[in-house]
CSV table of C-alpha atoms and ligand atoms in Angstrom, one decimal:
chain,number,residue,atom,x,y,z
A,5,SER,CA,-60.8,-158.7,-161.1
A,6,LEU,CA,-57.1,-158.0,-158.5
A,7,THR,CA,-56.9,-154.4,-157.5
A,8,SER,CA,-54.5,-152.4,-155.2
A,9,VAL,CA,-55.1,-150.6,-152.6
A,10,ALA,CA,-54.2,-147.6,-154.2
A,11,ASP,CA,-57.7,-147.7,-156.4
A,12,ILE,CA,-59.8,-148.8,-153.5
A,13,ILE,CA,-58.4,-144.9,-151.8
A,14,LYS,CA,-58.4,-143.4,-154.4
A,15,GLY,CA,-62.0,-144.7,-156.0
A,16,SER,CA,-60.9,-145.3,-159.0
A,17,ILE,CA,-63.0,-148.6,-158.6
A,18,PRO,CA,-66.6,-148.1,-159.1
A,19,VAL,CA,-69.7,-148.9,-155.8
A,20,GLY,CA,-70.7,-152.2,-156.1
A,21,GLU,CA,-68.5,-154.3,-157.9
A,22,ILE,CA,-66.8,-157.0,-156.2
A,23,VAL,CA,-62.9,-156.5,-156.7
A,24,ALA,CA,-59.8,-158.2,-154.4
A,25,VAL,CA,-57.0,-157.3,-152.7
A,26,ASN,CA,-53.6,-158.9,-152.2
A,27,GLY,CA,-51.5,-157.5,-149.1
A,28,TRP,CA,-50.7,-158.0,-144.7
A,29,ILE,CA,-52.7,-156.8,-141.7
A,30,ARG,CA,-51.9,-153.4,-140.3
A,31,THR,CA,-54.2,-154.0,-137.6
A,32,ARG,CA,-57.8,-156.1,-136.5
A,33,ARG,CA,-60.1,-155.3,-134.5
A,34,ASP,CA,-63.2,-157.0,-133.4
A,35,SER,CA,-66.8,-155.8,-133.1
A,36,LYS,CA,-69.4,-156.5,-130.7
A,37,ALA,CA,-71.5,-157.5,-133.2
A,38,GLY,CA,-69.2,-159.8,-134.9
A,39,ILE,CA,-67.5,-158.2,-137.5
A,40,SER,CA,-63.9,-158.2,-138.3
A,41,PHE,CA,-62.3,-155.2,-139.1
A,42,LEU,CA,-58.7,-155.5,-141.3
A,43,ALA,CA,-56.9,-152.9,-142.1
A,44,ILE,CA,-54.7,-153.8,-145.3
A,45,TYR,CA,-52.0,-152.7,-147.1
A,46,ASP,CA,-50.2,-153.4,-150.5
A,47,GLY,CA,-47.4,-150.8,-150.2
A,48,SER,CA,-49.2,-149.1,-152.9
A,49,CYS,CA,-50.0,-146.0,-149.9
A,50,PHE,CA,-50.1,-144.6,-147.2
A,51,ASP,CA,-53.5,-146.0,-146.1
A,52,PRO,CA,-54.4,-149.3,-146.0
A,53,VAL,CA,-58.3,-150.0,-147.0
A,54,GLN,CA,-60.5,-151.2,-144.6
A,55,ALA,CA,-61.5,-155.2,-145.1
A,56,VAL,CA,-65.0,-155.5,-143.3
A,57,ILE,CA,-66.3,-158.7,-142.7
A,58,GLU,CA,-68.9,-160.7,-141.2
A,59,ASN,CA,-68.3,-163.1,-138.5
A,60,THR,CA,-71.2,-165.3,-141.1
A,61,LEU,CA,-68.5,-165.9,-143.0
A,62,GLU,CA,-67.9,-168.8,-144.0
A,63,ASN,CA,-64.0,-169.7,-142.9
A,64,TYR,CA,-64.9,-167.1,-139.9
A,65,ASN,CA,-63.6,-169.1,-137.6
A,66,ASP,CA,-61.2,-171.8,-139.4
A,67,ASP,CA,-59.3,-169.0,-140.8
A,68,VAL,CA,-61.2,-165.3,-140.7
A,69,SER,CA,-61.1,-165.1,-136.3
A,70,SER,CA,-57.5,-166.2,-135.6
A,71,LEU,CA,-56.2,-163.6,-138.6
A,72,THR,CA,-53.2,-160.6,-136.6
A,73,ALA,CA,-51.0,-157.9,-137.7
A,74,GLY,CA,-48.5,-159.4,-140.7
A,75,CYS,CA,-50.6,-162.1,-142.5
A,76,SER,CA,-50.9,-162.3,-145.9
A,77,VAL,CA,-54.5,-162.6,-147.2
A,78,ARG,CA,-56.6,-162.1,-150.9
A,79,VAL,CA,-59.5,-160.0,-150.1
A,80,THR,CA,-62.7,-160.9,-152.6
A,81,GLY,CA,-65.2,-158.6,-151.5
A,82,LYS,CA,-67.9,-155.3,-153.2
A,83,ILE,CA,-67.0,-151.6,-152.8
A,84,VAL,CA,-69.2,-149.6,-150.8
A,85,GLU,CA,-68.9,-146.4,-149.5
A,86,SER,CA,-68.0,-146.5,-146.0
A,87,MET,CA,-69.3,-145.1,-142.9
A,88,GLY,CA,-65.9,-144.9,-140.9
A,89,LYS,CA,-64.2,-141.9,-140.7
A,90,ASP,CA,-61.3,-142.4,-142.2
A,91,GLN,CA,-61.5,-143.9,-145.7
A,92,SER,CA,-64.2,-142.7,-148.5
A,93,PHE,CA,-64.6,-146.3,-149.4
A,94,GLU,CA,-64.2,-150.4,-147.8
A,95,LEU,CA,-64.7,-153.4,-149.1
A,96,GLN,CA,-67.6,-155.5,-148.0
A,97,ALA,CA,-66.2,-158.9,-147.6
A,98,THR,CA,-67.6,-162.2,-149.3
A,99,LYS,CA,-64.3,-164.1,-149.2
A,100,VAL,CA,-61.3,-164.1,-147.3
A,101,GLU,CA,-57.9,-166.3,-148.6
A,102,VAL,CA,-55.5,-166.0,-146.3
A,103,TYR,CA,-51.4,-166.8,-147.4
A,104,GLY,CA,-49.9,-166.9,-144.8
A,105,PHE,CA,-49.6,-166.8,-140.9
A,106,VAL,CA,-47.4,-165.0,-138.4
A,107,ASP,CA,-45.5,-166.8,-136.0
A,108,GLU,CA,-46.4,-166.1,-132.9
A,109,PRO,CA,-48.4,-163.4,-133.5
A,110,ASP,CA,-47.4,-162.1,-129.5
A,111,THR,CA,-43.6,-161.0,-130.6
A,112,TYR,CA,-43.9,-160.7,-133.6
A,113,PRO,CA,-41.3,-157.8,-134.0
A,114,MET,CA,-43.6,-155.4,-135.8
A,115,ALA,CA,-47.2,-155.0,-134.1
A,116,ALA,CA,-48.8,-152.3,-134.5
A,117,LYS,CA,-47.3,-150.6,-131.6
A,118,LYS,CA,-44.5,-148.1,-132.0
A,119,HIS,CA,-40.9,-148.0,-132.4
A,120,SER,CA,-38.6,-146.0,-132.7
A,121,LEU,CA,-37.2,-145.6,-135.8
A,122,GLU,CA,-33.2,-146.8,-134.2
A,123,TYR,CA,-35.0,-149.7,-133.2
A,124,LEU,CA,-36.0,-150.5,-136.5
A,125,ARG,CA,-32.7,-150.4,-138.4
A,126,GLU,CA,-32.0,-153.1,-136.3
A,127,VAL,CA,-35.4,-155.1,-138.3
A,128,ALA,CA,-34.0,-153.7,-141.4
A,129,HIS,CA,-35.8,-156.8,-143.5
A,130,LEU,CA,-39.2,-155.8,-141.7
A,131,ARG,CA,-38.8,-152.2,-142.0
A,132,PRO,CA,-40.1,-151.6,-144.9
A,133,ARG,CA,-43.0,-153.0,-143.8
A,134,THR,CA,-43.9,-150.3,-141.2
A,135,ASN,CA,-45.7,-146.3,-142.3
A,136,ILE,CA,-42.6,-144.6,-142.2
A,137,ILE,CA,-40.2,-147.3,-143.7
A,138,GLY,CA,-43.5,-147.8,-146.2
A,139,ALA,CA,-43.6,-144.6,-147.2
A,140,VAL,CA,-39.8,-143.1,-147.3
A,141,ALA,CA,-39.5,-146.1,-149.9
A,142,ARG,CA,-42.5,-144.3,-152.5
A,143,ILE,CA,-40.9,-140.9,-151.6
A,144,ARG,CA,-37.3,-142.2,-153.4
A,145,ASN,CA,-39.1,-143.8,-156.2
A,146,THR,CA,-41.0,-140.6,-156.5
A,147,LEU,CA,-37.4,-138.5,-156.7
A,148,SER,CA,-36.3,-141.0,-158.4
A,149,GLN,CA,-38.8,-141.1,-161.9
A,150,ALA,CA,-38.9,-137.2,-161.2
A,151,VAL,CA,-34.5,-137.3,-161.9
A,152,HIS,CA,-35.0,-139.1,-165.0
A,153,ARG,CA,-37.6,-137.5,-166.4
A,154,PHE,CA,-36.4,-134.2,-165.6
A,155,TYR,CA,-33.1,-134.8,-167.1
A,156,HIS,CA,-35.6,-136.5,-169.8
A,157,GLU,CA,-37.1,-133.7,-171.1
A,158,GLN,CA,-34.2,-131.5,-171.3
A,159,GLY,CA,-32.9,-133.7,-173.3
A,160,TYR,CA,-29.7,-135.3,-171.3
A,161,ILE,CA,-28.5,-139.2,-172.0
A,162,TRP,CA,-28.3,-141.1,-169.1
A,163,ILE,CA,-25.1,-142.7,-168.5
A,164,SER,CA,-24.3,-145.5,-166.7
A,165,THR,CA,-20.6,-144.5,-164.9
A,166,PRO,CA,-18.3,-147.7,-164.1
A,167,ILE,CA,-18.1,-149.2,-160.2
A,168,LEU,CA,-15.2,-150.0,-159.9
A,169,THR,CA,-12.2,-147.9,-160.9
A,170,GLY,CA,-8.7,-147.1,-161.0
A,171,SER,CA,-9.0,-143.5,-159.8
A,172,ASP,CA,-9.8,-141.1,-157.0
A,173,CYS,CA,-12.2,-139.0,-157.8
A,174,GLU,CA,-12.3,-136.2,-154.9
A,175,GLY,CA,-8.9,-137.5,-153.9
A,176,ALA,CA,-9.4,-137.2,-150.5
A,177,GLY,CA,-8.3,-140.8,-149.6
A,178,GLU,CA,-11.8,-142.2,-148.7
A,179,MET,CA,-11.5,-145.1,-151.2
A,180,PHE,CA,-13.0,-148.7,-150.7
A,181,ARG,CA,-10.2,-151.2,-152.3
A,182,VAL,CA,-11.5,-154.3,-153.9
A,183,SER,CA,-9.2,-157.0,-154.5
A,184,THR,CA,-9.6,-160.8,-155.5
A,185,LEU,CA,-5.7,-161.4,-154.2
A,186,ASP,CA,-5.8,-164.3,-151.3
A,187,MET,CA,-5.5,-161.6,-148.0
A,188,GLU,CA,-3.8,-165.4,-146.7
A,189,ASN,CA,-1.3,-165.1,-148.8
A,190,ILE,CA,-0.6,-161.4,-150.3
A,191,PRO,CA,2.0,-161.5,-153.5
A,192,ARG,CA,4.7,-159.6,-152.9
A,193,THR,CA,6.7,-157.2,-155.1
A,194,ASP,CA,10.6,-156.8,-154.6
A,195,ASP,CA,10.3,-153.9,-152.3
A,196,ASN,CA,7.6,-155.8,-150.5
A,197,LYS,CA,4.3,-153.7,-151.6
A,198,VAL,CA,1.8,-155.3,-152.6
A,199,ASP,CA,1.6,-157.0,-155.4
A,200,TYR,CA,-0.9,-155.1,-157.4
A,201,ASP,CA,0.3,-156.6,-161.2
A,202,GLN,CA,-1.3,-159.5,-159.6
A,203,ASP,CA,-4.3,-158.4,-158.9
A,204,PHE,CA,-7.7,-159.0,-161.1
A,205,PHE,CA,-6.9,-156.2,-163.2
A,206,GLY,CA,-2.9,-156.3,-162.8
A,207,LYS,CA,-4.3,-152.4,-161.2
A,208,GLU,CA,-5.1,-151.9,-157.8
A,209,THR,CA,-8.9,-150.8,-157.7
A,210,PHE,CA,-11.4,-149.3,-156.0
A,211,LEU,CA,-15.2,-148.1,-156.0
A,212,THR,CA,-16.3,-145.5,-157.6
A,213,VAL,CA,-16.7,-141.9,-155.5
A,214,SER,CA,-18.6,-140.3,-157.8
A,215,GLY,CA,-18.7,-141.2,-161.5
A,216,GLN,CA,-17.6,-137.7,-162.1
A,217,LEU,CA,-14.6,-138.1,-164.4
A,218,ASN,CA,-16.3,-140.5,-166.0
A,219,ALA,CA,-19.6,-138.4,-167.6
A,220,GLU,CA,-16.5,-135.9,-168.0
A,221,THR,CA,-15.2,-137.4,-170.3
A,222,TYR,CA,-19.3,-138.2,-172.2
A,223,ALA,CA,-20.3,-134.9,-171.4
A,224,CYS,CA,-17.7,-133.7,-174.1
A,225,ALA,CA,-18.7,-135.8,-176.5
A,226,LEU,CA,-23.1,-135.7,-175.9
A,227,SER,CA,-23.0,-132.4,-174.6
A,228,LYS,CA,-24.8,-133.0,-171.8
A,229,VAL,CA,-25.0,-136.5,-169.6
A,230,TYR,CA,-25.3,-137.2,-166.0
A,231,THR,CA,-25.6,-140.5,-164.2
A,232,PHE,CA,-27.3,-141.4,-161.3
A,233,GLY,CA,-25.5,-144.6,-159.2
A,234,PRO,CA,-24.6,-146.1,-156.0
A,235,THR,CA,-21.3,-143.7,-154.8
A,236,PHE,CA,-18.7,-145.5,-151.7
A,237,ARG,CA,-17.3,-143.6,-148.9
A,238,ALA,CA,-14.4,-144.9,-146.2
A,239,GLU,CA,-15.1,-142.8,-144.2
A,240,ASN,CA,-15.0,-143.3,-140.2
A,241,SER,CA,-18.2,-140.9,-139.8
A,242,HIS,CA,-21.4,-141.9,-137.1
A,243,THR,CA,-23.3,-138.6,-138.2
A,244,THR,CA,-26.3,-138.5,-139.2
A,245,ARG,CA,-25.7,-137.2,-142.3
A,246,HIS,CA,-23.2,-139.9,-143.4
A,247,LEU,CA,-23.7,-143.4,-145.4
A,248,ALA,CA,-20.3,-145.5,-146.3
A,249,GLU,CA,-22.6,-145.9,-149.4
A,250,PHE,CA,-25.4,-144.0,-151.0
A,251,TRP,CA,-26.2,-143.1,-154.5
A,252,MET,CA,-25.7,-139.7,-156.2
A,253,VAL,CA,-27.4,-137.7,-159.5
A,254,GLU,CA,-24.5,-136.2,-160.8
A,255,PRO,CA,-25.5,-133.5,-164.2
A,256,GLU,CA,-22.1,-132.8,-166.9
A,257,ILE,CA,-23.1,-129.9,-168.9
A,258,ALA,CA,-20.1,-128.9,-171.7
A,259,PHE,CA,-19.9,-125.5,-173.2
A,260,ALA,CA,-21.0,-125.0,-169.6
A,261,ASP,CA,-19.7,-122.0,-166.5
A,262,LEU,CA,-20.8,-122.2,-162.9
A,263,SER,CA,-23.2,-120.5,-163.3
A,264,ASP,CA,-25.5,-122.5,-165.4
A,265,ALA,CA,-24.8,-125.2,-163.6
A,266,ALA,CA,-26.0,-123.8,-160.5
A,267,THR,CA,-29.1,-123.3,-162.8
A,268,LEU,CA,-29.6,-126.1,-163.1
A,269,ALA,CA,-29.0,-127.5,-159.3
A,270,GLU,CA,-31.8,-124.8,-158.9
A,271,GLN,CA,-34.3,-126.0,-161.7
A,272,MET,CA,-33.5,-129.5,-161.3
A,273,LEU,CA,-34.2,-128.9,-157.5
A,274,LYS,CA,-37.5,-127.7,-158.3
A,275,TYR,CA,-38.7,-129.6,-160.2
A,276,VAL,CA,-38.1,-132.5,-158.2
A,277,PHE,CA,-40.0,-131.0,-155.4
A,278,LYS,CA,-42.7,-130.0,-157.1
A,279,ALA,CA,-42.9,-133.9,-157.9
A,280,VAL,CA,-43.7,-135.4,-155.0
A,281,LEU,CA,-45.8,-132.3,-154.0
A,282,GLU,CA,-48.5,-133.7,-156.6
A,283,GLU,CA,-47.7,-137.0,-157.1
A,284,ARG,CA,-47.0,-137.9,-153.2
A,285,GLN,CA,-49.5,-135.8,-151.4
A,286,ASP,CA,-50.6,-138.9,-148.4
A,287,ASP,CA,-46.8,-139.9,-147.9
A,288,MET,CA,-45.8,-135.4,-147.9
A,289,ALA,CA,-49.1,-135.6,-145.5
A,290,PHE,CA,-47.7,-138.1,-142.3
A,291,PHE,CA,-44.3,-136.0,-143.0
A,292,ALA,CA,-45.7,-133.2,-142.7
A,293,GLN,CA,-48.4,-134.7,-139.3
A,294,ARG,CA,-45.0,-136.8,-137.3
A,295,VAL,CA,-41.7,-136.0,-138.8
A,296,ASP,CA,-41.7,-132.1,-139.2
A,297,LYS,CA,-44.3,-130.5,-139.8
A,298,GLU,CA,-42.6,-127.5,-141.7
A,299,CYS,CA,-42.3,-129.7,-144.6
A,300,ILE,CA,-44.9,-129.1,-147.1
A,301,SER,CA,-44.2,-125.2,-146.9
A,302,ARG,CA,-40.7,-125.8,-147.2
A,303,LEU,CA,-40.7,-127.3,-150.7
A,304,GLU,CA,-43.6,-125.3,-151.2
A,305,ASN,CA,-41.8,-121.8,-150.8
A,306,MET,CA,-38.4,-122.9,-152.6
A,307,ILE,CA,-40.2,-123.7,-155.5
A,308,GLU,CA,-41.9,-120.5,-155.3
A,309,SER,CA,-38.3,-118.6,-154.5
A,310,ASP,CA,-35.0,-117.8,-156.3
A,311,PHE,CA,-31.9,-119.7,-154.4
A,312,VAL,CA,-29.0,-117.1,-152.9
A,313,ARG,CA,-25.9,-117.1,-154.2
A,314,MET,CA,-22.8,-115.4,-152.6
A,315,ASP,CA,-19.8,-116.4,-152.8
A,316,TYR,CA,-17.1,-118.5,-150.2
A,317,THR,CA,-15.0,-115.3,-149.5
A,318,ASP,CA,-18.6,-112.9,-149.0
A,319,ALA,CA,-19.8,-116.5,-146.4
A,320,ILE,CA,-16.9,-116.1,-144.0
A,321,GLU,CA,-16.9,-112.2,-143.2
A,322,ILE,CA,-20.7,-112.7,-142.0
A,323,LEU,CA,-19.6,-116.0,-140.2
A,324,LYS,CA,-17.1,-114.0,-138.2
A,325,LYS,CA,-18.8,-110.8,-137.6
A,326,CYS,CA,-22.1,-112.7,-136.8
A,327,GLY,CA,-21.1,-113.1,-132.8
A,328,LYS,CA,-21.6,-116.7,-132.7
A,329,LYS,CA,-19.4,-119.5,-131.1
A,330,PHE,CA,-18.4,-121.8,-133.6
A,331,GLU,CA,-16.9,-125.1,-132.0
A,332,PHE,CA,-14.5,-124.5,-135.2
A,333,PRO,CA,-13.5,-120.6,-135.6
A,334,VAL,CA,-14.6,-119.8,-138.7
A,335,GLU,CA,-10.8,-117.8,-141.1
A,336,TRP,CA,-10.0,-117.4,-145.0
A,337,GLY,CA,-9.4,-120.7,-146.0
A,338,VAL,CA,-11.3,-123.2,-143.8
A,339,ASP,CA,-13.3,-126.4,-144.7
A,340,LEU,CA,-16.8,-124.9,-143.7
A,341,GLN,CA,-18.4,-127.3,-141.8
A,342,SER,CA,-22.0,-128.3,-140.9
A,343,GLU,CA,-22.2,-125.5,-138.5
A,344,HIS,CA,-21.5,-123.1,-140.9
A,345,GLU,CA,-23.7,-124.2,-143.3
A,346,ARG,CA,-26.3,-124.3,-141.4
A,347,TYR,CA,-25.6,-121.0,-140.0
A,348,LEU,CA,-25.2,-119.5,-143.6
A,349,ALA,CA,-28.7,-121.7,-144.8
A,350,GLU,CA,-31.0,-121.6,-141.3
A,351,VAL,CA,-30.0,-118.5,-139.8
A,352,HIS,CA,-28.6,-116.0,-142.6
A,353,VAL,CA,-30.8,-116.8,-145.1
A,354,GLY,CA,-33.4,-118.5,-143.9
A,355,GLY,CA,-33.5,-120.9,-146.9
A,356,PRO,CA,-31.1,-123.7,-149.3
A,357,VAL,CA,-27.7,-121.1,-150.5
A,358,ILE,CA,-25.8,-121.7,-153.1
A,359,LEU,CA,-22.3,-120.7,-151.7
A,360,GLN,CA,-19.3,-119.8,-154.8
A,361,ASN,CA,-16.3,-119.7,-155.4
A,362,TYR,CA,-14.1,-122.0,-153.2
A,363,PRO,CA,-10.0,-120.8,-152.4
A,364,LYS,CA,-8.3,-124.1,-154.3
A,365,ASP,CA,-6.8,-125.2,-151.8
A,366,ILE,CA,-9.9,-127.3,-150.0
A,367,LYS,CA,-11.0,-128.1,-153.3
A,368,ALA,CA,-10.1,-131.1,-155.3
A,369,PHE,CA,-7.9,-131.3,-158.4
A,370,TYR,CA,-10.6,-130.5,-161.7
A,371,MET,CA,-11.9,-127.5,-160.2
A,372,ARG,CA,-11.5,-124.7,-162.1
A,373,LEU,CA,-9.3,-122.2,-160.9
A,374,ASN,CA,-10.8,-118.6,-160.4
A,375,ASP,CA,-8.1,-115.6,-162.7
A,376,ASP,CA,-7.5,-114.5,-158.6
A,377,GLY,CA,-5.2,-117.5,-158.9
A,378,ASN,CA,-6.5,-118.2,-155.1
A,379,THR,CA,-10.1,-119.8,-155.5
A,380,VAL,CA,-11.9,-122.6,-157.9
A,381,ALA,CA,-15.1,-122.3,-159.4
A,382,ALA,CA,-16.4,-124.9,-156.8
A,383,MET,CA,-20.3,-124.5,-156.1
A,384,ASP,CA,-22.4,-126.4,-152.4
A,385,VAL,CA,-25.9,-126.2,-152.5
A,386,LEU,CA,-26.3,-125.3,-148.9
A,387,ALA,CA,-30.3,-126.6,-147.5
A,388,PRO,CA,-31.4,-125.0,-143.5
A,389,GLY,CA,-31.0,-128.4,-141.3
A,390,ILE,CA,-28.7,-130.3,-143.7
A,391,GLY,CA,-25.7,-128.9,-144.9
A,392,GLU,CA,-24.0,-129.2,-148.2
A,393,ILE,CA,-27.1,-132.0,-151.0
A,394,ILE,CA,-24.9,-131.1,-153.9
A,395,GLY,CA,-21.2,-130.2,-154.7
A,396,GLY,CA,-20.0,-128.9,-158.5
A,397,SER,CA,-18.1,-127.1,-160.2
A,398,GLN,CA,-17.0,-126.2,-163.1
A,399,ARG,CA,-14.0,-127.6,-164.4
A,400,GLU,CA,-10.8,-126.7,-165.7
A,401,GLU,CA,-10.2,-127.2,-169.4
A,402,ARG,CA,-6.6,-125.9,-169.8
A,403,LEU,CA,-4.7,-128.5,-170.0
A,404,ASP,CA,-1.6,-126.1,-168.9
A,405,VAL,CA,-3.1,-125.4,-165.3
A,406,LEU,CA,-4.5,-128.7,-165.3
A,407,ASP,CA,-1.2,-130.1,-165.2
A,408,ALA,CA,-0.3,-127.3,-162.7
A,409,ARG,CA,-3.0,-128.0,-160.3
A,410,MET,CA,-2.2,-131.9,-160.8
A,411,ALA,CA,1.5,-131.7,-160.0
A,412,GLU,CA,0.8,-129.5,-157.4
A,413,MET,CA,-0.9,-131.6,-155.3
A,414,ASP,CA,0.8,-134.6,-156.5
A,415,ILE,CA,-1.0,-136.6,-159.0
A,416,ASP,CA,0.7,-138.1,-162.0
A,417,ALA,CA,-0.9,-136.7,-164.8
A,418,LYS,CA,0.2,-140.8,-166.2
A,419,ASP,CA,-2.4,-142.0,-163.9
A,420,MET,CA,-4.3,-139.3,-166.1
A,421,TRP,CA,-3.9,-139.4,-169.6
A,422,TRP,CA,-6.7,-140.3,-170.5
A,423,TYR,CA,-8.7,-137.4,-168.8
A,424,ARG,CA,-6.1,-134.8,-170.3
A,425,ASP,CA,-6.5,-136.0,-173.0
A,426,ILE,CA,-10.5,-134.5,-173.1
A,427,ARG,CA,-8.3,-131.3,-172.8
A,428,ARG,CA,-5.2,-132.6,-175.8
A,429,TYR,CA,-9.0,-132.9,-178.8
A,430,GLY,CA,-11.0,-129.8,-179.2
A,431,THR,CA,-11.5,-128.8,-175.0
A,432,VAL,CA,-14.4,-127.0,-174.1
A,433,PRO,CA,-15.6,-125.7,-171.0
A,434,HIS,CA,-17.8,-127.6,-168.8
A,435,ALA,CA,-19.7,-128.2,-165.7
A,436,GLY,CA,-21.4,-130.4,-163.2
A,437,PHE,CA,-22.5,-131.3,-159.1
A,438,GLY,CA,-23.2,-134.1,-157.6
A,439,LEU,CA,-26.8,-134.4,-155.7
A,440,GLY,CA,-26.5,-137.0,-152.5
A,441,PHE,CA,-29.2,-138.3,-153.4
A,442,GLU,CA,-29.9,-139.6,-149.2
A,443,ARG,CA,-29.6,-136.3,-148.2
A,444,LEU,CA,-31.9,-135.0,-150.8
A,445,VAL,CA,-34.6,-137.2,-149.5
A,446,LEU,CA,-33.9,-135.8,-145.6
A,447,TYR,CA,-34.3,-132.5,-147.0
A,448,VAL,CA,-37.6,-133.1,-148.4
A,449,THR,CA,-39.5,-135.0,-145.3
A,450,GLY,CA,-37.9,-134.3,-142.5
A,451,VAL,CA,-36.7,-137.1,-141.5
A,452,GLN,CA,-33.5,-136.5,-139.0
A,453,ASN,CA,-30.9,-139.6,-140.1
A,454,ILE,CA,-29.7,-140.6,-143.6
A,455,ARG,CA,-30.5,-144.4,-141.7
A,456,ASP,CA,-33.9,-144.3,-142.3
A,457,VAL,CA,-34.1,-143.4,-145.6
A,458,ILE,CA,-31.6,-145.6,-147.4
A,459,PRO,CA,-34.0,-148.8,-147.4
A,460,PHE,CA,-30.3,-151.0,-145.9
A,461,PRO,CA,-27.2,-148.4,-144.5
A,462,ARG,CA,-24.5,-149.2,-144.8
A,463,VAL,CA,-22.4,-147.8,-142.1
A,464,PRO,CA,-19.0,-147.7,-139.9
A,465,ARG,CA,-19.7,-151.2,-138.5
A,466,SER,CA,-23.0,-152.4,-139.8
A,467,ALA,CA,-23.7,-154.4,-143.1
A,468,ASN,CA,-25.8,-157.2,-141.6
A,469,PHE,CA,-27.9,-157.6,-144.6
B,10,4AD,O1,-19.0,-133.0,-152.5
B,10,4AD,P1,-19.0,-134.0,-153.3
B,10,4AD,O2,-17.8,-135.1,-152.3
B,10,4AD,O3,-18.9,-133.8,-154.6
B,10,4AD,C1,-18.4,-134.8,-155.9
B,10,4AD,O4,-18.5,-135.9,-155.4
B,10,4AD,C2,-18.1,-134.5,-156.9
B,10,4AD,N1,-17.4,-135.2,-157.5
B,10,4AD,C3,-19.5,-134.6,-157.7
B,10,4AD,C4,-19.7,-133.9,-159.0
B,10,4AD,O5,-19.7,-132.7,-158.8
B,10,4AD,N2,-20.1,-134.9,-160.0
B,10,4AD,O6,-20.3,-135.2,-152.9
B,10,4AD,C5,-21.5,-134.9,-153.6
B,10,4AD,C6,-23.1,-135.1,-152.5
B,10,4AD,C7,-22.6,-134.0,-151.4
B,10,4AD,O7,-22.9,-132.4,-152.1
B,10,4AD,C8,-23.5,-135.3,-150.8
B,10,4AD,O8,-25.3,-134.6,-150.9
B,10,4AD,C9,-23.7,-136.2,-150.7
B,10,4AD,O9,-22.6,-136.3,-151.5
B,10,4AD,N3,-22.6,-137.1,-150.3
B,10,4AD,C10,-22.7,-137.8,-149.6
B,10,4AD,N4,-24.4,-138.2,-148.9
B,10,4AD,C11,-23.6,-139.1,-148.3
B,10,4AD,N5,-23.2,-140.5,-147.0
B,10,4AD,C12,-21.6,-139.5,-147.8
B,10,4AD,N6,-20.8,-139.8,-146.8
B,10,4AD,C13,-21.5,-138.5,-148.5
B,10,4AD,N7,-21.1,-137.9,-149.1
B,10,4AD,C14,-21.6,-136.8,-150.0
B,11,MG,MG1,-18.2,-132.0,-151.6
């Protein structure tokens, strides 16, 4: 019967049983005694299974002898205990069928030698065949499933928020415009503006930067909701932390304040860290060995300890007094740069920190104004090595305060009529946050560049596949 490599590696199949596996050859080694050892992977786990093939096999000379890394095969054989030190079980082959050989094996880009991550980005269609990108894919899957399980167990309803939108949630002017207008012949109004009335939606339309505003409307009816989907930012950032397309997890809770959102963020992170440590021991062991030796202990420590919460105002004092020369000077009112965020998390706290109550002038229109009139009930979760992985807030539920804030920021209340309705009809305090999913994967694995933790990275001047 057909089985997976994972089932053989785990020892789920009794010794002596005859099974078949489908997969690809990672490496091939031949002994002087005329035995071939194929390491076969199928993606179901980190380790390949070893298939032992004697040169007396019927099609040995026709097929087996020309197999190379990357060839796809179906191997049938008996499960036996392995004498090798790398695995407990292996497959004693009785039959090898070839699905596909590799063209010009000498130039196969994924032949077993080590490649740089930079090079692998150039071959995004082949890189899932490598150990590291395969491990990232399984970790992403486990984290995504754990996110859904966490919210499901807590009674949250998963809402699909739109990708196409007319509103700019963050107001940072980083939206991708979507249009069906004829670029060669753009219709104009009398005063020579682009005539969006003639566009598909009859209105200027963008790819969403966040599902939050839509999620708020559902939270204010279903109480506890979340979205988990792709979001888009047209910021021209060439950093190791920014993508033009990334995935975001955004819970939104009614009858809740900033502290409730912070508590939820902490619980969610601990839940998914536990899941990945339990379910992906193989891949985590690889990351600990090859990428970041702290990655397992870091998660274990976080699960055990309470996150530190700190006010922005106190953080500014700490940064001013710490004696470190920053590239961007700090004073109350500045938007923290990643050098500041990392100092706070890495040096001052030595772990993740939840920073709260930021100046209103550096934050979005929807954040709830605090009683001091200068700060808003915002929070960021800052992680060592990365900086911000979560951004959230309590939302402004008071219509008059929201209107004043929108006027101050030149946001047309008419455009936001539906958002204002939520405050007109049975308004409630509510709060939520957004977790950048790829930043979470960076944190879990210790991988340095965000382009290596998403299957097909979208960054300025590269969208090949
Ligand atoms: O802080 P941000 O902009 O917050 C929001 O969009 C809120 N509407 C979320 C909410 O309250 N529901 O983004 C949230 C998170 C950041 O903390 C970061 O982890 C991630 O999204 N993020 C990015 N990740 C990768 N590439 C980018 N360009 C990112 N921009 C933000
Ligand atoms: Mg933010």
